[in-house]
Coordinates of N, CA and C in Angstrom, one line a residue:
M1 N -24.9 13.9 10.7 CA -25.2 12.9 9.6 C -24.2 12.9 8.5
V2 N -24.0 11.7 8.0 CA -23.1 11.5 6.9 C -24.0 11.6 5.6
S3 N -23.5 12.5 4.7 CA -24.4 12.8 3.5 C -24.5 11.5 2.6
T4 N -25.5 11.5 1.8 CA -25.8 10.4 0.9 C -24.6 10.4 -0.2
A5 N -24.2 11.6 -0.6 CA -23.1 11.7 -1.6 C -21.8 11.0 -1.0
T6 N -21.5 11.3 0.3 CA -20.3 10.7 0.9 C -20.5 9.2 0.9
I7 N -21.6 8.7 1.3 CA -21.8 7.2 1.4 C -21.7 6.6 0.1
I8 N -22.2 7.2 -0.9 CA -22.1 6.7 -2.3 C -20.6 6.7 -2.7
S9 N -19.9 7.7 -2.4 CA -18.5 7.8 -2.8 C -17.6 6.8 -2.1
M10 N -18.1 6.2 -1.0 CA -17.4 5.2 -0.3 C -17.3 3.9 -1.1
F11 N -18.3 3.7 -2.0 CA -18.3 2.5 -2.8 C -17.4 2.6 -4.0
V12 N -17.0 3.8 -4.3 CA -16.2 4.1 -5.5 C -14.8 3.4 -5.4
P13 N -14.0 3.7 -4.3 CA -12.7 3.1 -4.2 C -12.8 1.5 -4.1
I14 N -13.9 1.0 -3.5 CA -14.0 -0.5 -3.4 C -14.1 -1.1 -4.8
I15 N -15.0 -0.5 -5.6 CA -15.2 -1.0 -7.0 C -13.9 -0.7 -7.8
F16 N -13.3 0.5 -7.6 CA -12.1 0.9 -8.3 C -10.9 -0.1 -8.1
S17 N -10.7 -0.4 -6.8 CA -9.6 -1.3 -6.4 C -9.6 -2.6 -7.1
I18 N -10.8 -3.2 -7.1 CA -11.0 -4.5 -7.8 C -10.8 -4.4 -9.3
S19 N -11.4 -3.3 -9.9 CA -11.3 -3.0 -11.3 C -9.8 -2.8 -11.7
L20 N -9.1 -2.1 -10.8 CA -7.7 -1.8 -11.0 C -6.9 -3.1 -11.1
F21 N -7.1 -4.0 -10.2 CA -6.3 -5.2 -10.2 C -6.6 -6.0 -11.5
V22 N -7.9 -6.2 -11.9 CA -8.3 -6.9 -13.1 C -7.8 -6.1 -14.3
G23 N -7.9 -4.8 -14.3 CA -7.6 -4.0 -15.4 C -6.1 -4.1 -15.8
F24 N -5.2 -4.1 -14.7 CA -3.8 -4.2 -15.0 C -3.4 -5.6 -15.5
I25 N -4.1 -6.6 -15.1 CA -3.9 -7.9 -15.6 C -4.2 -8.0 -17.1
M26 N -5.4 -7.4 -17.4 CA -5.8 -7.4 -18.8 C -4.9 -6.5 -19.7
L27 N -4.5 -5.4 -19.2 CA -3.6 -4.5 -19.9 C -2.3 -5.1 -20.3
Y28 N -1.6 -5.7 -19.2 CA -0.3 -6.3 -19.5 C -0.4 -7.6 -20.1
R29 N -1.5 -8.3 -20.0 CA -1.7 -9.5 -20.8 C -1.6 -9.3 -22.3
K30 N -2.1 -8.1 -22.7 CA -1.9 -7.8 -24.1 C -0.6 -7.2 -24.4
K31 N 0.0 -6.4 -23.5 CA 1.3 -5.7 -23.8 C 2.5 -6.7 -23.7
T32 N 2.6 -7.4 -22.6 CA 3.8 -8.2 -22.3 C 3.5 -9.7 -22.1
G33 N 2.2 -10.0 -21.8 CA 1.9 -11.3 -21.3 C 1.9 -11.3 -19.8
I34 N 1.2 -12.3 -19.2 CA 1.1 -12.4 -17.8 C 1.5 -13.8 -17.4
Q35 N 2.4 -13.9 -16.3 CA 2.7 -15.2 -15.8 C 1.9 -15.4 -14.5
V36 N 1.2 -16.5 -14.5 CA 0.2 -16.7 -13.4 C 0.9 -17.0 -12.1
K37 N 2.0 -17.8 -12.0 CA 2.6 -18.1 -10.8 C 3.2 -16.9 -10.1
P38 N 4.0 -16.0 -10.8 CA 4.5 -14.8 -10.1 C 3.3 -13.9 -9.7
L39 N 2.2 -13.8 -10.4 CA 1.1 -13.0 -10.0 C 0.5 -13.5 -8.7
I40 N 0.3 -14.8 -8.5 CA -0.2 -15.4 -7.3 C 0.8 -15.3 -6.2
I41 N 2.1 -15.5 -6.4 CA 3.1 -15.4 -5.4 C 3.2 -14.0 -4.9
G42 N 3.1 -13.0 -5.8 CA 3.2 -11.6 -5.5 C 2.0 -11.3 -4.5
A43 N 0.8 -11.7 -4.8 CA -0.3 -11.4 -4.0 C -0.2 -12.1 -2.6
I44 N 0.2 -13.3 -2.6 CA 0.3 -14.0 -1.3 C 1.5 -13.4 -0.5
G45 N 2.6 -13.1 -1.2 CA 3.7 -12.5 -0.6 C 3.4 -11.2 0.1
F46 N 2.6 -10.3 -0.5 CA 2.2 -9.1 0.2 C 1.5 -9.4 1.5
I47 N 0.5 -10.3 1.4 CA -0.2 -10.7 2.6 C 0.7 -11.2 3.7
V48 N 1.6 -12.1 3.4 CA 2.5 -12.7 4.4 C 3.4 -11.7 5.0
F49 N 4.1 -11.0 4.2 CA 5.2 -10.1 4.7 C 4.6 -8.8 5.3
T50 N 3.5 -8.3 4.8 CA 3.0 -7.0 5.3 C 1.9 -7.1 6.3
Q51 N 1.0 -8.0 6.0 CA -0.2 -8.2 6.9 C 0.0 -9.1 8.0
V52 N 1.0 -10.0 8.0 CA 1.3 -10.9 9.1 C 2.6 -10.5 9.8
L53 N 3.7 -10.7 9.1 CA 5.0 -10.5 9.7 C 5.2 -9.0 10.2
E54 N 5.0 -8.1 9.3 CA 5.2 -6.7 9.6 C 4.2 -6.2 10.7
K55 N 3.0 -6.7 10.7 CA 2.0 -6.3 11.7 C 2.4 -6.8 13.0
V56 N 3.0 -8.0 13.1 CA 3.5 -8.5 14.4 C 4.5 -7.6 15.0
L57 N 5.5 -7.1 14.2 CA 6.5 -6.2 14.6 C 5.8 -4.9 15.1
H58 N 4.9 -4.3 14.3 CA 4.2 -3.1 14.7 C 3.5 -3.3 16.1
F59 N 2.8 -4.4 16.2 CA 2.1 -4.7 17.5 C 3.1 -4.6 18.7
V60 N 4.2 -5.2 18.5 CA 5.2 -5.2 19.6 C 5.7 -3.8 19.9
V61 N 6.1 -3.1 18.8 CA 6.6 -1.8 19.0 C 5.6 -0.8 19.6
I62 N 4.4 -0.8 19.1 CA 3.3 0.1 19.6 C 2.9 -0.2 21.0
T63 N 2.9 -1.5 21.3 CA 2.6 -1.9 22.7 C 3.7 -1.4 23.7
N64 N 4.9 -1.4 23.3 CA 6.0 -0.9 24.1 C 6.2 0.6 24.1
F65 N 5.7 1.2 23.0 CA 5.9 2.7 22.9 C 4.5 3.3 22.6
P66 N 3.6 3.3 23.6 CA 2.2 3.8 23.3 C 2.1 5.3 23.0
T67 N 3.2 6.0 23.3 CA 3.2 7.5 23.0 C 3.8 7.8 21.7
Y68 N 3.8 6.9 20.7 CA 4.4 7.1 19.4 C 3.9 8.4 18.7
N69 N 2.7 8.7 18.9 CA 2.1 9.9 18.3 C 2.8 11.2 18.7
D70 N 3.5 11.2 19.8 CA 4.2 12.4 20.3 C 5.6 12.5 19.6
H71 N 6.0 11.5 18.9 CA 7.3 11.5 18.2 C 7.2 11.2 16.7
P72 N 6.5 12.0 15.9 CA 6.2 11.7 14.5 C 7.4 11.4 13.7
W73 N 8.5 12.2 13.9 CA 9.7 12.0 13.1 C 10.3 10.6 13.4
L74 N 10.4 10.3 14.7 CA 11.0 9.0 15.0 C 10.1 7.8 14.6
F75 N 8.8 8.0 14.8 CA 7.9 6.9 14.4 C 7.8 6.8 12.9
G76 N 7.8 8.0 12.2 CA 7.8 7.9 10.8 C 9.0 7.2 10.2
T77 N 10.2 7.4 10.8 CA 11.4 6.8 10.3 C 11.3 5.3 10.5
Y78 N 10.8 4.9 11.7 CA 10.6 3.5 12.0 C 9.6 2.8 11.0
G79 N 8.5 3.4 10.9 CA 7.4 2.9 10.0 C 7.9 2.8 8.6
A80 N 8.5 3.8 8.1 CA 9.0 3.8 6.7 C 10.0 2.7 6.4
F81 N 11.0 2.5 7.3 CA 12.0 1.5 7.1 C 11.5 0.1 7.4
A82 N 10.5 0.0 8.3 CA 9.9 -1.3 8.5 C 9.2 -1.8 7.3
A83 N 8.4 -0.9 6.7 CA 7.7 -1.2 5.4 C 8.7 -1.6 4.3
G84 N 9.7 -0.7 4.2 CA 10.7 -1.0 3.2 C 11.4 -2.3 3.3
L85 N 11.8 -2.6 4.5 CA 12.5 -3.9 4.8 C 11.6 -5.1 4.5
F86 N 10.5 -5.1 5.1 CA 9.6 -6.3 4.9 C 9.2 -6.5 3.5
E87 N 8.8 -5.4 2.8 CA 8.4 -5.5 1.4 C 9.5 -5.8 0.4
E88 N 10.6 -5.1 0.5 CA 11.6 -5.3 -0.5 C 12.4 -6.6 -0.2
V89 N 12.8 -6.8 1.0 CA 13.5 -8.1 1.3 C 12.5 -9.3 1.1
G90 N 11.2 -9.1 1.3 CA 10.2 -10.1 1.0 C 10.2 -10.4 -0.4
R91 N 10.2 -9.4 -1.3 CA 10.3 -9.6 -2.7 C 11.5 -10.4 -3.1
W92 N 12.6 -10.0 -2.6 CA 13.9 -10.6 -2.9 C 13.9 -12.1 -2.5
I93 N 13.4 -12.4 -1.3 CA 13.3 -13.8 -0.9 C 12.4 -14.6 -1.8
L94 N 11.3 -14.1 -2.2 CA 10.4 -14.8 -3.1 C 10.9 -15.0 -4.5
F95 N 11.6 -14.0 -5.1 CA 12.2 -14.2 -6.4 C 13.4 -15.2 -6.3
T96 N 14.1 -15.1 -5.2 CA 15.3 -16.0 -5.0 C 14.9 -17.5 -4.8
W97 N 13.9 -17.7 -4.0 CA 13.6 -19.1 -3.6 C 12.4 -19.7 -4.3
L98 N 11.4 -18.9 -4.6 CA 10.2 -19.5 -5.2 C 10.0 -19.3 -6.6
L99 N 10.7 -18.3 -7.2 CA 10.5 -18.0 -8.6 C 11.8 -18.1 -9.4
K100 N 12.5 -19.1 -9.2 CA 13.8 -19.3 -9.9 C 13.7 -19.4 -11.4
K101 N 12.5 -19.9 -11.9 CA 12.3 -20.0 -13.3 C 11.5 -18.8 -13.9
Y102 N 11.2 -17.8 -13.1 CA 10.4 -16.7 -13.5 C 11.2 -15.4 -13.2
R103 N 12.1 -15.1 -14.0 CA 13.0 -13.9 -13.8 C 13.1 -13.0 -15.0
D104 N 12.1 -13.1 -15.9 CA 12.1 -12.2 -17.0 C 11.2 -11.0 -16.8
Y105 N 11.2 -10.0 -17.7 CA 10.4 -8.8 -17.5 C 8.9 -9.1 -17.3
K106 N 8.4 -10.0 -18.1 CA 7.0 -10.4 -17.9 C 6.7 -10.9 -16.5
S107 N 7.6 -11.7 -16.0 CA 7.4 -12.2 -14.6 C 7.4 -11.1 -13.6
G108 N 8.4 -10.2 -13.8 CA 8.5 -9.1 -12.8 C 7.2 -8.2 -12.8
I109 N 6.7 -8.0 -14.0 CA 5.4 -7.2 -14.1 C 4.3 -8.0 -13.4
S110 N 4.2 -9.3 -13.7 CA 3.1 -10.1 -13.1 C 3.2 -10.1 -11.6
F111 N 4.4 -10.2 -11.1 CA 4.6 -10.2 -9.6 C 4.2 -8.9 -9.0
G112 N 4.6 -7.8 -9.7 CA 4.2 -6.4 -9.2 C 2.8 -6.2 -9.2
I113 N 2.1 -6.7 -10.2 CA 0.6 -6.6 -10.3 C 0.0 -7.3 -9.2
G114 N 0.5 -8.6 -8.9 CA -0.1 -9.4 -7.9 C 0.1 -8.7 -6.5
W115 N 1.3 -8.1 -6.3 CA 1.6 -7.5 -5.0 C 0.8 -6.2 -4.9
G116 N 0.9 -5.3 -5.9 CA 0.2 -4.1 -5.8 C -1.3 -4.2 -5.9
G117 N -1.8 -5.2 -6.7 CA -3.2 -5.4 -6.8 C -3.9 -5.8 -5.5
I118 N -3.3 -6.8 -4.9 CA -3.9 -7.2 -3.6 C -3.8 -6.2 -2.5
E119 N -2.7 -5.4 -2.6 CA -2.5 -4.3 -1.7 C -3.7 -3.3 -1.8
A120 N -4.0 -2.9 -3.1 CA -5.1 -2.0 -3.4 C -6.4 -2.4 -2.8
I121 N -6.7 -3.7 -3.0 CA -8.0 -4.2 -2.5 C -8.0 -4.3 -1.0
L122 N -7.0 -4.8 -0.4 CA -6.9 -4.9 1.1 C -7.0 -3.6 1.8
V123 N -6.1 -2.6 1.3 CA -6.0 -1.3 1.9 C -7.4 -0.6 1.9
V124 N -8.0 -0.6 0.7 CA -9.3 0.0 0.5 C -10.4 -0.6 1.4
F125 N -10.4 -1.9 1.4 CA -11.4 -2.6 2.2 C -11.2 -2.4 3.7
M126 N -10.0 -2.3 4.1 CA -9.7 -2.2 5.6 C -10.0 -0.7 6.0
I127 N -10.0 0.2 5.1 CA -10.3 1.6 5.5 C -11.7 2.0 5.2
V128 N -12.2 1.6 4.0 CA -13.5 2.1 3.6 C -14.7 1.3 4.2
V129 N -14.6 0.0 4.3 CA -15.7 -0.8 4.8 C -16.0 -0.5 6.2
P130 N -15.1 -0.4 7.1 CA -15.4 0.1 8.5 C -16.1 1.5 8.5
N131 N -15.5 2.4 7.7 CA -16.1 3.7 7.6 C -17.5 3.7 7.1
L132 N -17.8 2.8 6.2 CA -19.1 2.7 5.7 C -20.1 2.2 6.8
L133 N -19.7 1.2 7.5 CA -20.5 0.7 8.6 C -20.7 1.8 9.7
F134 N -19.6 2.5 10.0 CA -19.8 3.6 11.0 C -20.7 4.6 10.5
A135 N -20.7 4.9 9.2 CA -21.6 6.0 8.6 C -23.1 5.6 8.8
F136 N -23.3 4.3 8.5 CA -24.7 3.8 8.7 C -25.2 3.9 10.1
M137 N -24.2 3.6 11.1 CA -24.5 3.6 12.5 C -24.8 5.1 12.9
I138 N -24.0 6.0 12.4 CA -24.1 7.4 12.8 C -25.5 7.9 12.3
N139 N -25.8 7.6 11.1 CA -27.1 8.1 10.5 C -28.3 7.5 11.2
S140 N -28.1 6.3 11.7 CA -29.3 5.6 12.4 C -29.3 5.9 13.9
G141 N -28.2 6.6 14.3 CA -28.2 7.0 15.7 C -27.8 5.9 16.7
T142 N -27.1 4.8 16.1 CA -26.9 3.7 17.0 C -25.4 3.5 17.2
L143 N -24.5 4.4 16.8 CA -23.1 4.2 17.0 C -22.7 4.1 18.4
E144 N -23.1 5.0 19.3 CA -22.8 4.9 20.7 C -23.4 3.7 21.4
A145 N -24.6 3.3 21.0 CA -25.2 2.2 21.6 C -24.5 0.9 21.3
Q146 N -24.0 0.8 20.0 CA -23.4 -0.5 19.6 C -22.0 -0.6 19.9
L147 N -21.3 0.5 20.0 CA -19.8 0.5 20.2 C -19.4 1.2 21.5
G148 N -20.3 1.8 22.2 CA -19.9 2.6 23.4 C -19.2 1.7 24.5
G149 N -19.7 0.5 24.7 CA -19.1 -0.3 25.7 C -17.9 -1.1 25.3
K150 N -17.5 -1.0 24.0 CA -16.5 -1.8 23.4 C -15.1 -1.0 23.2
M151 N -15.2 0.3 23.4 CA -14.0 1.1 23.2 C -14.1 2.3 24.1
P152 N -12.9 3.0 24.4 CA -12.9 4.2 25.2 C -13.8 5.3 24.4
A153 N -14.4 6.2 25.2 CA -15.2 7.3 24.7 C -14.4 8.2 23.7
E154 N -13.1 8.4 24.1 CA -12.3 9.3 23.2 C -12.1 8.7 21.8
Q155 N -11.8 7.4 21.8 CA -11.6 6.7 20.6 C -12.8 6.7 19.7
L156 N -14.0 6.5 20.4 CA -15.3 6.5 19.6 C -15.5 7.8 19.1
E157 N -15.2 8.9 19.8 CA -15.4 10.2 19.3 C -14.5 10.6 18.1
T158 N -13.3 10.1 18.2 CA -12.3 10.3 17.1 C -12.8 9.6 15.8
I159 N -13.3 8.4 16.0 CA -13.9 7.7 14.8 C -15.1 8.4 14.2
K160 N -15.9 8.9 15.1 CA -17.1 9.6 14.6 C -16.7 10.9 13.9
E161 N -15.8 11.7 14.4 CA -15.3 12.9 13.8 C -14.7 12.6 12.4
S162 N -13.9 11.5 12.4 CA -13.2 11.2 11.2 C -14.2 10.8 10.1
V163 N -15.2 10.0 10.4 CA -16.2 9.7 9.4 C -17.0 10.9 8.9
L164 N -17.3 11.8 9.9 CA -18.1 12.9 9.5 C -17.3 14.0 8.7
N165 N -16.0 14.0 9.0 CA -15.2 15.0 8.3 C -14.6 14.5 6.9
N166 N -14.6 13.2 6.7 CA -14.1 12.7 5.4 C -15.2 12.8 4.4
G167 N -15.0 13.8 3.5 CA -16.0 14.0 2.5 C -15.8 13.2 1.2
V168 N -16.5 13.5 0.2 CA -16.4 12.8 -1.1 C -15.0 12.8 -1.6
S169 N -14.3 13.9 -1.6 CA -12.9 14.0 -2.1 C -12.0 13.0 -1.5
F170 N -12.2 12.7 -0.2 CA -11.3 11.8 0.5 C -11.4 10.4 -0.1
Y171 N -12.5 9.9 -0.5 CA -12.7 8.6 -1.1 C -12.3 8.6 -2.5
L172 N -12.5 9.7 -3.2 CA -12.1 9.7 -4.7 C -10.6 9.8 -4.8
L173 N -10.0 10.5 -3.9 CA -8.5 10.6 -3.9 C -7.9 9.3 -3.6
A174 N -8.6 8.4 -2.8 CA -8.1 7.1 -2.6 C -7.9 6.3 -3.9
C175 N -8.7 6.6 -4.9 CA -8.6 5.9 -6.2 C -7.3 6.3 -6.9
V176 N -7.0 7.6 -6.8 CA -5.8 8.2 -7.4 C -4.6 7.6 -6.7
E177 N -4.6 7.5 -5.4 CA -3.5 7.0 -4.7 C -3.2 5.5 -5.0
R178 N -4.3 4.7 -5.1 CA -4.2 3.3 -5.5 C -3.6 3.1 -6.9
L179 N -4.0 3.9 -7.8 CA -3.4 3.9 -9.2 C -2.0 4.2 -9.2
C180 N -1.6 5.2 -8.5 CA -0.2 5.6 -8.4 C 0.6 4.5 -7.7
S181 N 0.1 4.0 -6.6 CA 0.8 2.9 -5.8 C 1.0 1.7 -6.7
M182 N 0.1 1.4 -7.6 CA 0.3 0.2 -8.4 C 1.5 0.3 -9.3
F183 N 1.7 1.5 -9.9 CA 2.9 1.7 -10.7 C 4.2 1.6 -9.9
I184 N 4.1 2.2 -8.6 CA 5.2 2.1 -7.7 C 5.6 0.7 -7.3
Q185 N 4.6 -0.1 -7.0 CA 4.8 -1.5 -6.6 C 5.4 -2.3 -7.8
I186 N 5.0 -2.1 -9.0 CA 5.5 -2.8 -10.2 C 7.0 -2.4 -10.4
A187 N 7.3 -1.1 -10.2 CA 8.6 -0.6 -10.4 C 9.6 -1.2 -9.4
L188 N 9.1 -1.2 -8.1 CA 10.0 -1.7 -7.0 C 10.2 -3.2 -7.2
S189 N 9.2 -3.9 -7.7 CA 9.3 -5.4 -8.0 C 10.3 -5.6 -9.1
L190 N 10.4 -4.8 -10.1 CA 11.3 -4.9 -11.2 C 12.7 -4.6 -10.7
L191 N 12.8 -3.6 -9.8 CA 14.2 -3.2 -9.2 C 14.7 -4.4 -8.4
V192 N 13.9 -5.0 -7.6 CA 14.3 -6.2 -6.8 C 14.7 -7.4 -7.7
L193 N 13.9 -7.5 -8.8 CA 14.2 -8.6 -9.7 C 15.5 -8.4 -10.4
L194 N 15.8 -7.1 -10.7 CA 17.2 -6.8 -11.3 C 18.3 -7.2 -10.3
A195 N 18.0 -7.0 -9.0 CA 19.0 -7.4 -8.0 C 19.3 -8.8 -8.0
V196 N 18.2 -9.6 -8.3 CA 18.4 -11.1 -8.3 C 19.1 -11.5 -9.6
T197 N 18.6 -11.0 -10.7 CA 19.2 -11.4 -12.0 C 20.6 -11.0 -12.2
K198 N 20.9 -9.8 -11.7 CA 22.3 -9.3 -11.8 C 23.2 -9.6 -10.6
K199 N 22.6 -10.3 -9.6 CA 23.3 -10.6 -8.4 C 23.9 -9.4 -7.7
K200 N 23.1 -8.4 -7.6 CA 23.6 -7.1 -6.9 C 22.6 -6.8 -5.8
F201 N 22.9 -7.2 -4.6 CA 22.0 -7.0 -3.5 C 21.9 -5.5 -3.2
T202 N 22.8 -4.7 -3.7 CA 22.7 -3.3 -3.4 C 21.4 -2.7 -4.0
Y203 N 20.9 -3.3 -5.1 CA 19.6 -2.9 -5.6 C 18.5 -3.1 -4.6
V204 N 18.6 -4.1 -3.8 CA 17.6 -4.3 -2.8 C 17.7 -3.2 -1.7
I205 N 18.9 -2.8 -1.4 CA 19.1 -1.7 -0.5 C 18.5 -0.4 -1.0
Y206 N 18.7 -0.2 -2.3 CA 18.2 1.0 -3.0 C 16.6 0.9 -2.9
A207 N 16.1 -0.2 -3.1 CA 14.6 -0.4 -3.1 C 14.1 -0.1 -1.7
V208 N 14.8 -0.6 -0.6 CA 14.4 -0.3 0.8 C 14.4 1.2 1.0
L209 N 15.5 1.8 0.6 CA 15.6 3.3 0.9 C 14.5 4.1 0.1
I210 N 14.3 3.7 -1.1 CA 13.2 4.4 -1.9 C 11.9 4.2 -1.3
H211 N 11.6 2.9 -0.9 CA 10.3 2.6 -0.2 C 10.2 3.4 1.1
A212 N 11.2 3.6 1.8 CA 11.2 4.3 3.1 C 10.9 5.8 2.8
V213 N 11.5 6.4 1.8 CA 11.3 7.8 1.4 C 9.8 8.0 1.0
I214 N 9.3 7.0 0.2 CA 7.9 7.1 -0.2 C 6.9 7.1 0.9
D215 N 7.2 6.2 1.9 CA 6.2 6.0 3.0 C 6.3 7.0 4.1
F216 N 7.5 7.6 4.2 CA 7.7 8.5 5.4 C 6.6 9.5 5.6
P217 N 6.2 10.3 4.6 CA 5.2 11.3 4.9 C 3.9 10.8 5.3
F218 N 3.5 9.6 5.0 CA 2.2 9.0 5.4 C 2.0 9.0 6.9
T219 N 3.1 8.8 7.6 CA 3.0 8.8 9.1 C 2.4 10.1 9.6
F220 N 2.8 11.2 8.9 CA 2.3 12.5 9.4 C 0.8 12.7 9.2
I221 N 0.3 12.0 8.2 CA -1.2 12.0 8.0 C -1.8 11.1 9.1
Q222 N -1.2 10.0 9.4 CA -1.8 9.1 10.4 C -1.8 9.8 11.8
T223 N -0.8 10.5 12.1 CA -0.7 11.2 13.4 C -1.3 12.6 13.4
G224 N -1.8 13.0 12.3 CA -2.5 14.3 12.3 C -1.7 15.5 12.1
H225 N -0.4 15.3 11.8 CA 0.5 16.4 11.7 C 0.5 17.1 10.3
I226 N 0.0 16.3 9.3 CA -0.3 16.8 8.0 C -1.8 16.7 7.7
K227 N -2.5 17.8 7.5 CA -4.0 17.8 7.4 C -4.4 17.7 5.9
S228 N -3.6 18.2 5.0 CA -4.1 18.3 3.6 C -3.7 17.0 2.8
L229 N -4.7 16.3 2.3 CA -4.4 15.1 1.5 C -3.8 15.4 0.2
W230 N -4.0 16.6 -0.3 CA -3.5 17.0 -1.6 C -2.0 17.0 -1.6
I231 N -1.4 17.4 -0.5 CA 0.1 17.4 -0.5 C 0.6 16.0 -0.7
I232 N 0.0 15.0 0.0 CA 0.5 13.6 -0.2 C 0.2 13.1 -1.6
E233 N -1.0 13.4 -2.1 CA -1.4 12.9 -3.4 C -0.5 13.5 -4.5
I234 N -0.1 14.7 -4.5 CA 0.8 15.3 -5.5 C 2.2 14.6 -5.3
Y235 N 2.6 14.4 -4.1 CA 3.9 13.8 -3.8 C 3.9 12.3 -4.4
I236 N 2.8 11.6 -4.2 CA 2.8 10.2 -4.7 C 2.6 10.2 -6.2
A237 N 1.9 11.1 -6.8 CA 1.8 11.2 -8.2 C 3.1 11.4 -8.9
I238 N 3.9 12.3 -8.3 CA 5.2 12.5 -8.9 C 6.1 11.3 -8.9
I239 N 6.1 10.6 -7.8 CA 6.8 9.3 -7.7 C 6.3 8.3 -8.6
A240 N 5.0 8.2 -8.8 CA 4.4 7.3 -9.7 C 4.8 7.5 -11.2
A241 N 4.9 8.8 -11.5 CA 5.4 9.2 -12.9 C 6.8 8.7 -13.1
V242 N 7.7 8.8 -12.1 CA 9.1 8.3 -12.2 C 9.0 6.8 -12.3
A243 N 8.2 6.2 -11.5 CA 8.1 4.7 -11.5 C 7.6 4.2 -12.9
F244 N 6.7 4.9 -13.5 CA 6.2 4.5 -14.8 C 7.4 4.6 -15.9
L245 N 8.2 5.6 -15.8 CA 9.3 5.8 -16.7 C 10.3 4.6 -16.4
F246 N 10.5 4.3 -15.2 CA 11.4 3.2 -14.8 C 10.9 1.8 -15.4
I247 N 9.6 1.6 -15.3 CA 9.0 0.4 -15.8 C 9.3 0.3 -17.3
K248 N 9.1 1.4 -18.1 CA 9.4 1.4 -19.5 C 10.9 1.2 -19.8
K249 N 11.7 1.8 -19.0 CA 13.2 1.7 -19.3 C 13.7 0.3 -19.0
T250 N 13.1 -0.3 -17.9 CA 13.6 -1.6 -17.5 C 13.3 -2.7 -18.6
E251 N 12.3 -2.5 -19.3 CA 11.9 -3.5 -20.4 C 13.0 -3.7 -21.3
R252 N 13.9 -2.7 -21.6 CA 15.0 -2.8 -22.5 C 16.2 -3.4 -21.9
K253 N 16.2 -3.6 -20.5 CA 17.3 -4.1 -19.8 C 17.2 -5.6 -19.5
M254 N 16.0 -6.2 -19.7 CA 15.8 -7.6 -19.3 C 15.4 -8.4 -20.5

């Protein structure tokens, strides 16, 4: 059985992710002002480049290399650089082609909030909502009856174990991760914007490399080679602190 406390905790990151998006808009609306077009373009850009184009590449790669779990270092390198390329080059394309009149600090912040905010909502919903549904099925004893014929028994057992083993801390830590990721996405958006305004594509390369370094350890969580979420959360918190300092420093450069 999935405890009542765990089920309640599943709702926390859902509420938090929406509040985070709205909260950052309200915060920076007072601090720097918000540009609506970069905000919307950032949100749409994340969906197009990561949830459509990048997902197509992943589908092709995983279909052709089904044993990727056996090679975490190789798969981690691929996944990290794929994310870096699609996201950072995607930002550069959008700033270059669609946001020619929006290249000040305020626009960069707005774009980053749009990109990071929609990421927070989508990531949380894609992870938590299915787990919530699975939890209700487990508690009602209908999981096998409803999904048994739709997926292999091993996959169903893996899902069941995952939902049963992910306690309250798992869902609360998701809130911390989304907050940290928001600062990182804003910082990377400003770095790519600097590449456009200063006409230095090397900044985009730096952004891709930084993004790859950030994402690389997450592969080991997905493949089960890292068990402790605290290691990842501390890692991402340190990067978020550096990102926050970069955001403050960049304000004086633009």
